[in-house]
Tab-separated table of C-alpha atoms in Angstrom:
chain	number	residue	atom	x	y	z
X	126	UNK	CA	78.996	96.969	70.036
X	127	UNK	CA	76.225	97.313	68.086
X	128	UNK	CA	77.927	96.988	64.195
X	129	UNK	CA	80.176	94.672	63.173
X	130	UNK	CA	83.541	96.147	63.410
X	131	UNK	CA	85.970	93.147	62.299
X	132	UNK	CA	86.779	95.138	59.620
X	133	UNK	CA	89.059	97.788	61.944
X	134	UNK	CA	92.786	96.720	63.229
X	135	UNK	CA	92.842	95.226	66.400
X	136	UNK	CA	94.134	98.871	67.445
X	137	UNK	CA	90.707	100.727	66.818
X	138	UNK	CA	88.987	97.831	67.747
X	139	UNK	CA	90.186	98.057	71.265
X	140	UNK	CA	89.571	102.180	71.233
X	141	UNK	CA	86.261	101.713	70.165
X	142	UNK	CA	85.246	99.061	72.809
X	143	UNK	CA	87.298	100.878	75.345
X	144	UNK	CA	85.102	103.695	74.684
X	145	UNK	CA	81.854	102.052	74.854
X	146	UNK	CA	82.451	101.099	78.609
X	147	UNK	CA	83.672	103.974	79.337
X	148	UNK	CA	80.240	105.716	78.385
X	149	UNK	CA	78.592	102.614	80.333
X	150	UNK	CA	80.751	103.275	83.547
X	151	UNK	CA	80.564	107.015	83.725
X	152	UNK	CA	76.378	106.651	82.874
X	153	UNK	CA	76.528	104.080	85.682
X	154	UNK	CA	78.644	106.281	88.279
X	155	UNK	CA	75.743	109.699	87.712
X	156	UNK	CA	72.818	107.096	88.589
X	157	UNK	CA	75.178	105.978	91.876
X	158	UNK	CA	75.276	110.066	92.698
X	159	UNK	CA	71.516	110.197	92.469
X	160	UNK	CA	71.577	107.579	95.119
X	161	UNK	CA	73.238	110.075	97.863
X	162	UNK	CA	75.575	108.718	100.244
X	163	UNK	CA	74.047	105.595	100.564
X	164	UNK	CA	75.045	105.156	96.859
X	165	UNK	CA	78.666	105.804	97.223
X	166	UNK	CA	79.049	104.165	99.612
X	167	UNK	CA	77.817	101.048	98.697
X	168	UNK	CA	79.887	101.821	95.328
X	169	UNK	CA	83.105	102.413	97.342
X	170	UNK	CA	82.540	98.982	99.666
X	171	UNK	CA	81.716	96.862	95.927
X	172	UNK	CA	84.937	98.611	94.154
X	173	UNK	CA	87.155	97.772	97.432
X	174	UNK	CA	85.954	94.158	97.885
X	175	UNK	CA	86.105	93.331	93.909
X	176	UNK	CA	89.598	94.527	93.928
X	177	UNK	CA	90.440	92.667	96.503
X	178	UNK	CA	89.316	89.271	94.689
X	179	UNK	CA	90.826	90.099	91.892
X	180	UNK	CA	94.453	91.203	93.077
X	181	UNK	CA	94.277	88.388	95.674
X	182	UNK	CA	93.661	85.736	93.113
X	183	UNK	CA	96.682	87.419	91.017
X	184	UNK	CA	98.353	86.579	93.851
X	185	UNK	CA	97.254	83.181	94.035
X	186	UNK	CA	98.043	82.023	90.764
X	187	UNK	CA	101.909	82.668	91.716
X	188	UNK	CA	102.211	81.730	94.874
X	189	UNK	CA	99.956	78.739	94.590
X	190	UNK	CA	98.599	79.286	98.330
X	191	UNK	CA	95.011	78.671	97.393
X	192	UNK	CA	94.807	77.507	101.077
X	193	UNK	CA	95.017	80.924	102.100
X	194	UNK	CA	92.520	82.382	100.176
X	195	UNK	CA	90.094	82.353	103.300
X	196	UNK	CA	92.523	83.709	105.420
X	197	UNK	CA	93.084	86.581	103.287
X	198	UNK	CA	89.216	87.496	103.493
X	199	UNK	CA	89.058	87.063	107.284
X	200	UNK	CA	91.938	89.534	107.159
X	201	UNK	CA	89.863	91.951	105.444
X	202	UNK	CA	86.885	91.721	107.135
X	203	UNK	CA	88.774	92.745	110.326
X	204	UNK	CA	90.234	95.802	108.488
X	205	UNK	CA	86.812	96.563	107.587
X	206	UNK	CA	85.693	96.433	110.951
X	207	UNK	CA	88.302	98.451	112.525
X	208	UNK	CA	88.028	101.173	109.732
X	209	UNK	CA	84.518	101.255	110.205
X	210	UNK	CA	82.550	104.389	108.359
X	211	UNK	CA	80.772	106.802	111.467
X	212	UNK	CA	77.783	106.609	109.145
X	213	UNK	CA	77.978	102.834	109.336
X	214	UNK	CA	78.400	102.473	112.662
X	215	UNK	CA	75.245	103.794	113.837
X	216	UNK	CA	74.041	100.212	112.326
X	217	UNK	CA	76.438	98.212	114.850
X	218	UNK	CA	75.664	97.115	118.181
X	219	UNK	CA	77.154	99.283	120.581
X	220	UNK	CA	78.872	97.063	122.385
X	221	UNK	CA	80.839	96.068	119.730
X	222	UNK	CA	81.964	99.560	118.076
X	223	UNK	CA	83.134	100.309	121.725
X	224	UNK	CA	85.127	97.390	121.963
X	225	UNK	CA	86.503	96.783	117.901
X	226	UNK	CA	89.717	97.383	118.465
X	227	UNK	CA	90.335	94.856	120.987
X	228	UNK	CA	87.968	92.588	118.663
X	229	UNK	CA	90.012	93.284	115.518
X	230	UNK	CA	93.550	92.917	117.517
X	231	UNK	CA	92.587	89.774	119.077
X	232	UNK	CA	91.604	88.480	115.365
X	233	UNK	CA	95.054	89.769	114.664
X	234	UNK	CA	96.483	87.322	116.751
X	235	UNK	CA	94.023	84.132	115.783
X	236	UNK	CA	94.829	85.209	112.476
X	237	UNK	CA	98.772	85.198	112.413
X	238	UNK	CA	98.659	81.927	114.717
X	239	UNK	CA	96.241	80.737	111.573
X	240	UNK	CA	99.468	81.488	109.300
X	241	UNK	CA	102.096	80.439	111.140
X	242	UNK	CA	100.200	76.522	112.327
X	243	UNK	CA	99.605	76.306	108.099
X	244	UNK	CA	103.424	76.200	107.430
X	245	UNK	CA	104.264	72.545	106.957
X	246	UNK	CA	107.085	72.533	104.649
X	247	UNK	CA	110.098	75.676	105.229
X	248	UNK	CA	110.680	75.127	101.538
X	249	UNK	CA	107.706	76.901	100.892
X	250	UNK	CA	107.872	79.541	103.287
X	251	UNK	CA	109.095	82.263	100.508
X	252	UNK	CA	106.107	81.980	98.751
X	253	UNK	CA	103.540	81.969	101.782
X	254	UNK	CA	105.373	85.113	103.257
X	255	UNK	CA	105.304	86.772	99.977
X	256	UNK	CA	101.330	86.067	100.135
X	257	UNK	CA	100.985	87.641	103.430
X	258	UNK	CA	102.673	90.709	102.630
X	259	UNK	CA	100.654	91.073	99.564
X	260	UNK	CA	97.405	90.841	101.512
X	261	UNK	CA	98.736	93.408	104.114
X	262	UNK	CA	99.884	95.627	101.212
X	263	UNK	CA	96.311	95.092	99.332
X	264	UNK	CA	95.069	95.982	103.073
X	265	UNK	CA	96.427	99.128	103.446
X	266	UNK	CA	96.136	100.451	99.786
X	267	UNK	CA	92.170	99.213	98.990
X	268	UNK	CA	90.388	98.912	102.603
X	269	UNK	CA	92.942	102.066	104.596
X	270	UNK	CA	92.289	104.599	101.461
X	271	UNK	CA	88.879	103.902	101.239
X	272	UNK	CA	87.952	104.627	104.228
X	273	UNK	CA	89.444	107.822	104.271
X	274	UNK	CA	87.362	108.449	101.420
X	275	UNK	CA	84.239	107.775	102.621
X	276	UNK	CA	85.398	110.324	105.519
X	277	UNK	CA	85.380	113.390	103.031
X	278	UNK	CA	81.497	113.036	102.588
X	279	UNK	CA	80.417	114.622	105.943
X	280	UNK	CA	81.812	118.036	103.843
X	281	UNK	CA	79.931	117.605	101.155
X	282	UNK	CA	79.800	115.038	98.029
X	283	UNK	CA	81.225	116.837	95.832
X	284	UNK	CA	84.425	115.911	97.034
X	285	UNK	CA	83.980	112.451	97.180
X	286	UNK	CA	82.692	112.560	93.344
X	287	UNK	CA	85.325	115.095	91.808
X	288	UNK	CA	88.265	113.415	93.635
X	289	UNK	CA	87.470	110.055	91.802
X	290	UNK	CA	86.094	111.388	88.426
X	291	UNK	CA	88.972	114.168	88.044
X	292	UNK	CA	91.468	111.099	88.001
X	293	UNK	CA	89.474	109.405	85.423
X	294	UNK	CA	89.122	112.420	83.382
X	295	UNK	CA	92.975	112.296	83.381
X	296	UNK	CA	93.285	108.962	82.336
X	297	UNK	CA	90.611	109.176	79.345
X	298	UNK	CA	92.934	112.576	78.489
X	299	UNK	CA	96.476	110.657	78.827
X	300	UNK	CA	94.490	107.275	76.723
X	301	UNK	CA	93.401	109.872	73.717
X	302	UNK	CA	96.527	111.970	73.478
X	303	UNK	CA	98.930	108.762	73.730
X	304	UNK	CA	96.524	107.190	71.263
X	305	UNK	CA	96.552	110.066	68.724
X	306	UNK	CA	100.600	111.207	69.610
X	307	UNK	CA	101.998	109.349	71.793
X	308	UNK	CA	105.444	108.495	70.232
X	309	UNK	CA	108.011	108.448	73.765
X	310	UNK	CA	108.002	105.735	75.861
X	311	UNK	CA	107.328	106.962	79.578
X	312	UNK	CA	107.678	104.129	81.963
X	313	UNK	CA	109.029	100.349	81.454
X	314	UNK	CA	106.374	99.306	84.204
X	315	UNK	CA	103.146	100.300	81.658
X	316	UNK	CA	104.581	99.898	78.003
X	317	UNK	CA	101.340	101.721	76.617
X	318	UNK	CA	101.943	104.594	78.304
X	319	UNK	CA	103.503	107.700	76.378
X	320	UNK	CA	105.384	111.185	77.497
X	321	UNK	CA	102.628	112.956	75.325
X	322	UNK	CA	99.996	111.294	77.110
X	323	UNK	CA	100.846	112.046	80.133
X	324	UNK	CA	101.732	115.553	79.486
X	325	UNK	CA	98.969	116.056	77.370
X	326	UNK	CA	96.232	114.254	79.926
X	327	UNK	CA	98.108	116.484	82.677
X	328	UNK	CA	97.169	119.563	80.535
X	329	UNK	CA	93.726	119.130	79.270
X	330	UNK	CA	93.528	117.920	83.582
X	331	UNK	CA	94.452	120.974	84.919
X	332	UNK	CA	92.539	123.058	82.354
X	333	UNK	CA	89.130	121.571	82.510
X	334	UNK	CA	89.200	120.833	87.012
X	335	UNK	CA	88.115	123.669	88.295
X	336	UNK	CA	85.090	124.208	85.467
X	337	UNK	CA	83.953	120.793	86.553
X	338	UNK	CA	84.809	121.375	90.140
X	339	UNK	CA	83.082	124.874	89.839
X	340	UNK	CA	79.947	122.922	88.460
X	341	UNK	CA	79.965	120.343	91.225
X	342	UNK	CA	79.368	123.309	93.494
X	343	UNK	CA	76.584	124.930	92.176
X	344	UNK	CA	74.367	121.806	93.275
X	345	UNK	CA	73.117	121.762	97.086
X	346	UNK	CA	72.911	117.951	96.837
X	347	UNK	CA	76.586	117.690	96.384
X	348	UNK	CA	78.135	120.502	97.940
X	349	UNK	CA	76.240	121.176	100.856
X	350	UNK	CA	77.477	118.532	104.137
X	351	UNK	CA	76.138	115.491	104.979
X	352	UNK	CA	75.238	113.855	108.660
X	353	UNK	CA	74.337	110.091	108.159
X	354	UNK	CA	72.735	109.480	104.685
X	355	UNK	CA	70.938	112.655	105.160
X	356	UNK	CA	72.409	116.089	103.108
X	357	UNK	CA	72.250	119.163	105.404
X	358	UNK	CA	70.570	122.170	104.224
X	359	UNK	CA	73.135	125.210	103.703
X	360	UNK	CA	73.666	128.341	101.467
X	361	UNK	CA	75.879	127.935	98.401
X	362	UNK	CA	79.317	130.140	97.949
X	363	UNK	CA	78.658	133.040	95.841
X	364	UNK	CA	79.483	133.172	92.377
X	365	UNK	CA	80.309	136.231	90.169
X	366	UNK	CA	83.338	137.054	88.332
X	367	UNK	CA	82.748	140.337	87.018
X	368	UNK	CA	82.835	140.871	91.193
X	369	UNK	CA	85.217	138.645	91.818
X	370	UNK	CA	83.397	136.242	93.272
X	371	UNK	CA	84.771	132.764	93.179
X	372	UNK	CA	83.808	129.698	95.085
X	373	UNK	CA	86.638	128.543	97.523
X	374	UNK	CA	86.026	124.801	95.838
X	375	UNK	CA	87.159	126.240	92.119
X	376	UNK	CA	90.548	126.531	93.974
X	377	UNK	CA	90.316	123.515	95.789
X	378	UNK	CA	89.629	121.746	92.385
X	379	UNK	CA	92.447	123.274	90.458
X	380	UNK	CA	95.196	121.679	93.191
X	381	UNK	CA	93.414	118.492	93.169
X	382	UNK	CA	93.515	118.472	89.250
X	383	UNK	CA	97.442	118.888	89.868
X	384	UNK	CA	97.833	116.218	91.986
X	385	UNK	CA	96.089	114.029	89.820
X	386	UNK	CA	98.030	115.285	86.895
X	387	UNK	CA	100.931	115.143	88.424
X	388	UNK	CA	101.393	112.260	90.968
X	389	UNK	CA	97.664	110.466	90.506
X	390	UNK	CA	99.152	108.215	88.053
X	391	UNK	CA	101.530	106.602	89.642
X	392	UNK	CA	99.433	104.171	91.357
X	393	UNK	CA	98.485	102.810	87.765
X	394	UNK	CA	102.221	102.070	87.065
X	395	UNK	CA	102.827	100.241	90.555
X	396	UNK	CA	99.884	98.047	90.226
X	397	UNK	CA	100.976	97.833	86.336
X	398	UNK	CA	104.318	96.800	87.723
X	399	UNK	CA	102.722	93.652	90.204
X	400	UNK	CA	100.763	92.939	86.745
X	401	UNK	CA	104.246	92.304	84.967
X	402	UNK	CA	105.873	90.701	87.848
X	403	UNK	CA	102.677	87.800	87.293
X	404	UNK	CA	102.870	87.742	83.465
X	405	UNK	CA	99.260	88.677	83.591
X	406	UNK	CA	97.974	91.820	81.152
X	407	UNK	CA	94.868	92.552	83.793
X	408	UNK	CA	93.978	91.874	87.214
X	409	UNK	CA	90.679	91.048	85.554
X	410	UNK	CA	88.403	91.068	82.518
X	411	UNK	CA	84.626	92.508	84.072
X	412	UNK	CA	85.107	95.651	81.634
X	413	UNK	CA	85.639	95.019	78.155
X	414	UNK	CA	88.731	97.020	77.116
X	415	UNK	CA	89.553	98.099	80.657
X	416	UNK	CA	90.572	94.855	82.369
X	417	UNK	CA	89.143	94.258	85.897
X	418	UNK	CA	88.359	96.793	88.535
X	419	UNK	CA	91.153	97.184	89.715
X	420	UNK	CA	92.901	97.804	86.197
X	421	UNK	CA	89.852	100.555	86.103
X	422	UNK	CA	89.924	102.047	89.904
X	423	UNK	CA	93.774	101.706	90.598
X	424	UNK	CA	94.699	105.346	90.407
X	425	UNK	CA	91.377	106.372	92.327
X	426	UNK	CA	92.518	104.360	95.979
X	427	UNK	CA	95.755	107.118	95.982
X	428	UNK	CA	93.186	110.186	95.240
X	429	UNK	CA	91.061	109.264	98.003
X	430	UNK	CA	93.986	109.851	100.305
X	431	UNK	CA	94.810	112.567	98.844
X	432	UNK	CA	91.292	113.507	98.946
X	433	UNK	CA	91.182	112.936	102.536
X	434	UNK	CA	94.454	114.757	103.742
X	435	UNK	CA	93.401	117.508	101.416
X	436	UNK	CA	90.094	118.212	103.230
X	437	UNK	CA	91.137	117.552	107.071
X	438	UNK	CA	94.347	119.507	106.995
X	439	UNK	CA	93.731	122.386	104.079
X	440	UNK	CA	89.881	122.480	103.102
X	441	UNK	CA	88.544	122.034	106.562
X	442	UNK	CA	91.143	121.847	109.349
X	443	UNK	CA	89.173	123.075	112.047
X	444	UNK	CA	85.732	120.912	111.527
């Protein structure tokens, strides 16, 4: 901050800073976008792998299987591999894209034999079990949702960007109005959370969607579809409402604000849950106010799902 604010109770304090890197991350996030595809991706690999340090070291700390640290990243790297982005691929040798998946499964295998030869005491087997589950779990929720992510941008950015900043939107929404009202507890998991929050985030999340979603498609860059890192060139839905005339994505937007009014939070309460479970406040502390990445990006992994079965089996089941 740029004035001394020492003065304030801790509670503004934390608002105020909380704010501040919110304006940082969301300035940060529109120069990514100028970038193209090559800029969200990279953005989607550095959110996934700085999660994954974060929650894995979490882990660590408990389980005290520091020894499996580099068997955790190996593990990843294979799930990389095998859910390799099309856009990426065109970067791997050929021979090995055709043959991944026996590449990754055999890794499997060296990989569990890895685990299973590092077990030298059954008293601690609880604890080493518990550590491979988490990294499977972390596995399927960071590296499986994010690739299914990246797999919305060959229809167009826009989808990609509103999936990820409609949930945010939400969560700035549910912060002010449980900040400024929030009087009912809503979950045990996340003791900050309020009812009004959460009703009044849903609200203002729902109401504001499809204008932002409508804007998002106004812009060939980010509605038009994409091949590679390139953006194809194609003619924009018309727009007039005297006529009636109302881009298919307004609609699109409005039941992807209700998801992530509705359900999008939940992912913030289960990794809020793991949090408690540890005794630790944040997976992190790389954004002042926030917590880690994680603590910032949790809810986002379960939109790009969404965001993914949304698009292949309603938006554009055919392409």
């Amino acid at each position: 901050l740029l004035c001394d604010i020492s003065w304030l109770s801790p509670r503004w304090q934390s608002w105020l800073v909380r704010m501040q890197s919110g304006f940082i991350l969301i300035s940060s996030f529109y120069l990514i976008v100028q970038m193209g595809v090559l800029g969200l991706l990279l953005l989607t690999y550095t959110v996934q792998i700085s999660s994954f340090h974060e929650a894995t070291e979490t882990a660590i700390s408990i389980t005290k299987s520091s020894d499996l640290r580099q068997w955790s990243w190996q593990l990843l790297f294979l799930a990389n591999l095998y859910w390799l982005d099309p856009v990426l691929e065109q970067f791997v040798p050929p021979e090995i894209v055709r043959w991944k998946e026996v590449v990754c499964y055999g890794g499997y295998l060296v990989l569990l034999v890895w685990f299973l030869r590092g077990i030298s005491d059954v008293d601690n087997c609880l604890t080493r079990y518990g550590h491979f589950a988490w990294t499977h779990i972390l596995i399927i929720f960071l590296t499986f949702q994010a690739s299914l992510l990246l797999r919305t941008l060959q229809h167009g950015m826009m989808w990609y960007i509103f999936s990820v900043s409609i949930i945010t939107i939400n969560d700035i929404a549910a912060y002010m109005c449980g900040f400024f009202f929030g009087r009912t507890p809503l979950i045990v998991l996340s003791p900050k959370k309020t009812l009004e929050g959460y009703l009044g985030g849903g609200v203002f999340t729902v109401a504001i969607g499809p204008v932002f979603g409508l804007l998002l498609s106004r812009y060939e860059q980010l509605a038009c579809p994409t091949t590679g890192f390139t953006v194809l060139s194609c003619t924009l839905e018309p727009f007039n409402l005297a006529r009636g005339q109302i881009p298919p994505f307004l609609w699109h937007s409005l039941y992807i604000s209700i998801f992530a009014s509705t359900f999008g939070p939940t992912a913030g309460f289960l990794c809020s849950g793991f949090k408690r479970a540890c005794k630790r406040k944040n997976f992190g502390n790389l954004i002042p106010g926030h917590g880690g990445v994680l603590d910032r990006c949790d809810c986002m992994f379960l939109m790009a799902s969404f965001a993914y079965i949304y698009t292949a089996n309603i938006a554009h089941p055919h392409s």
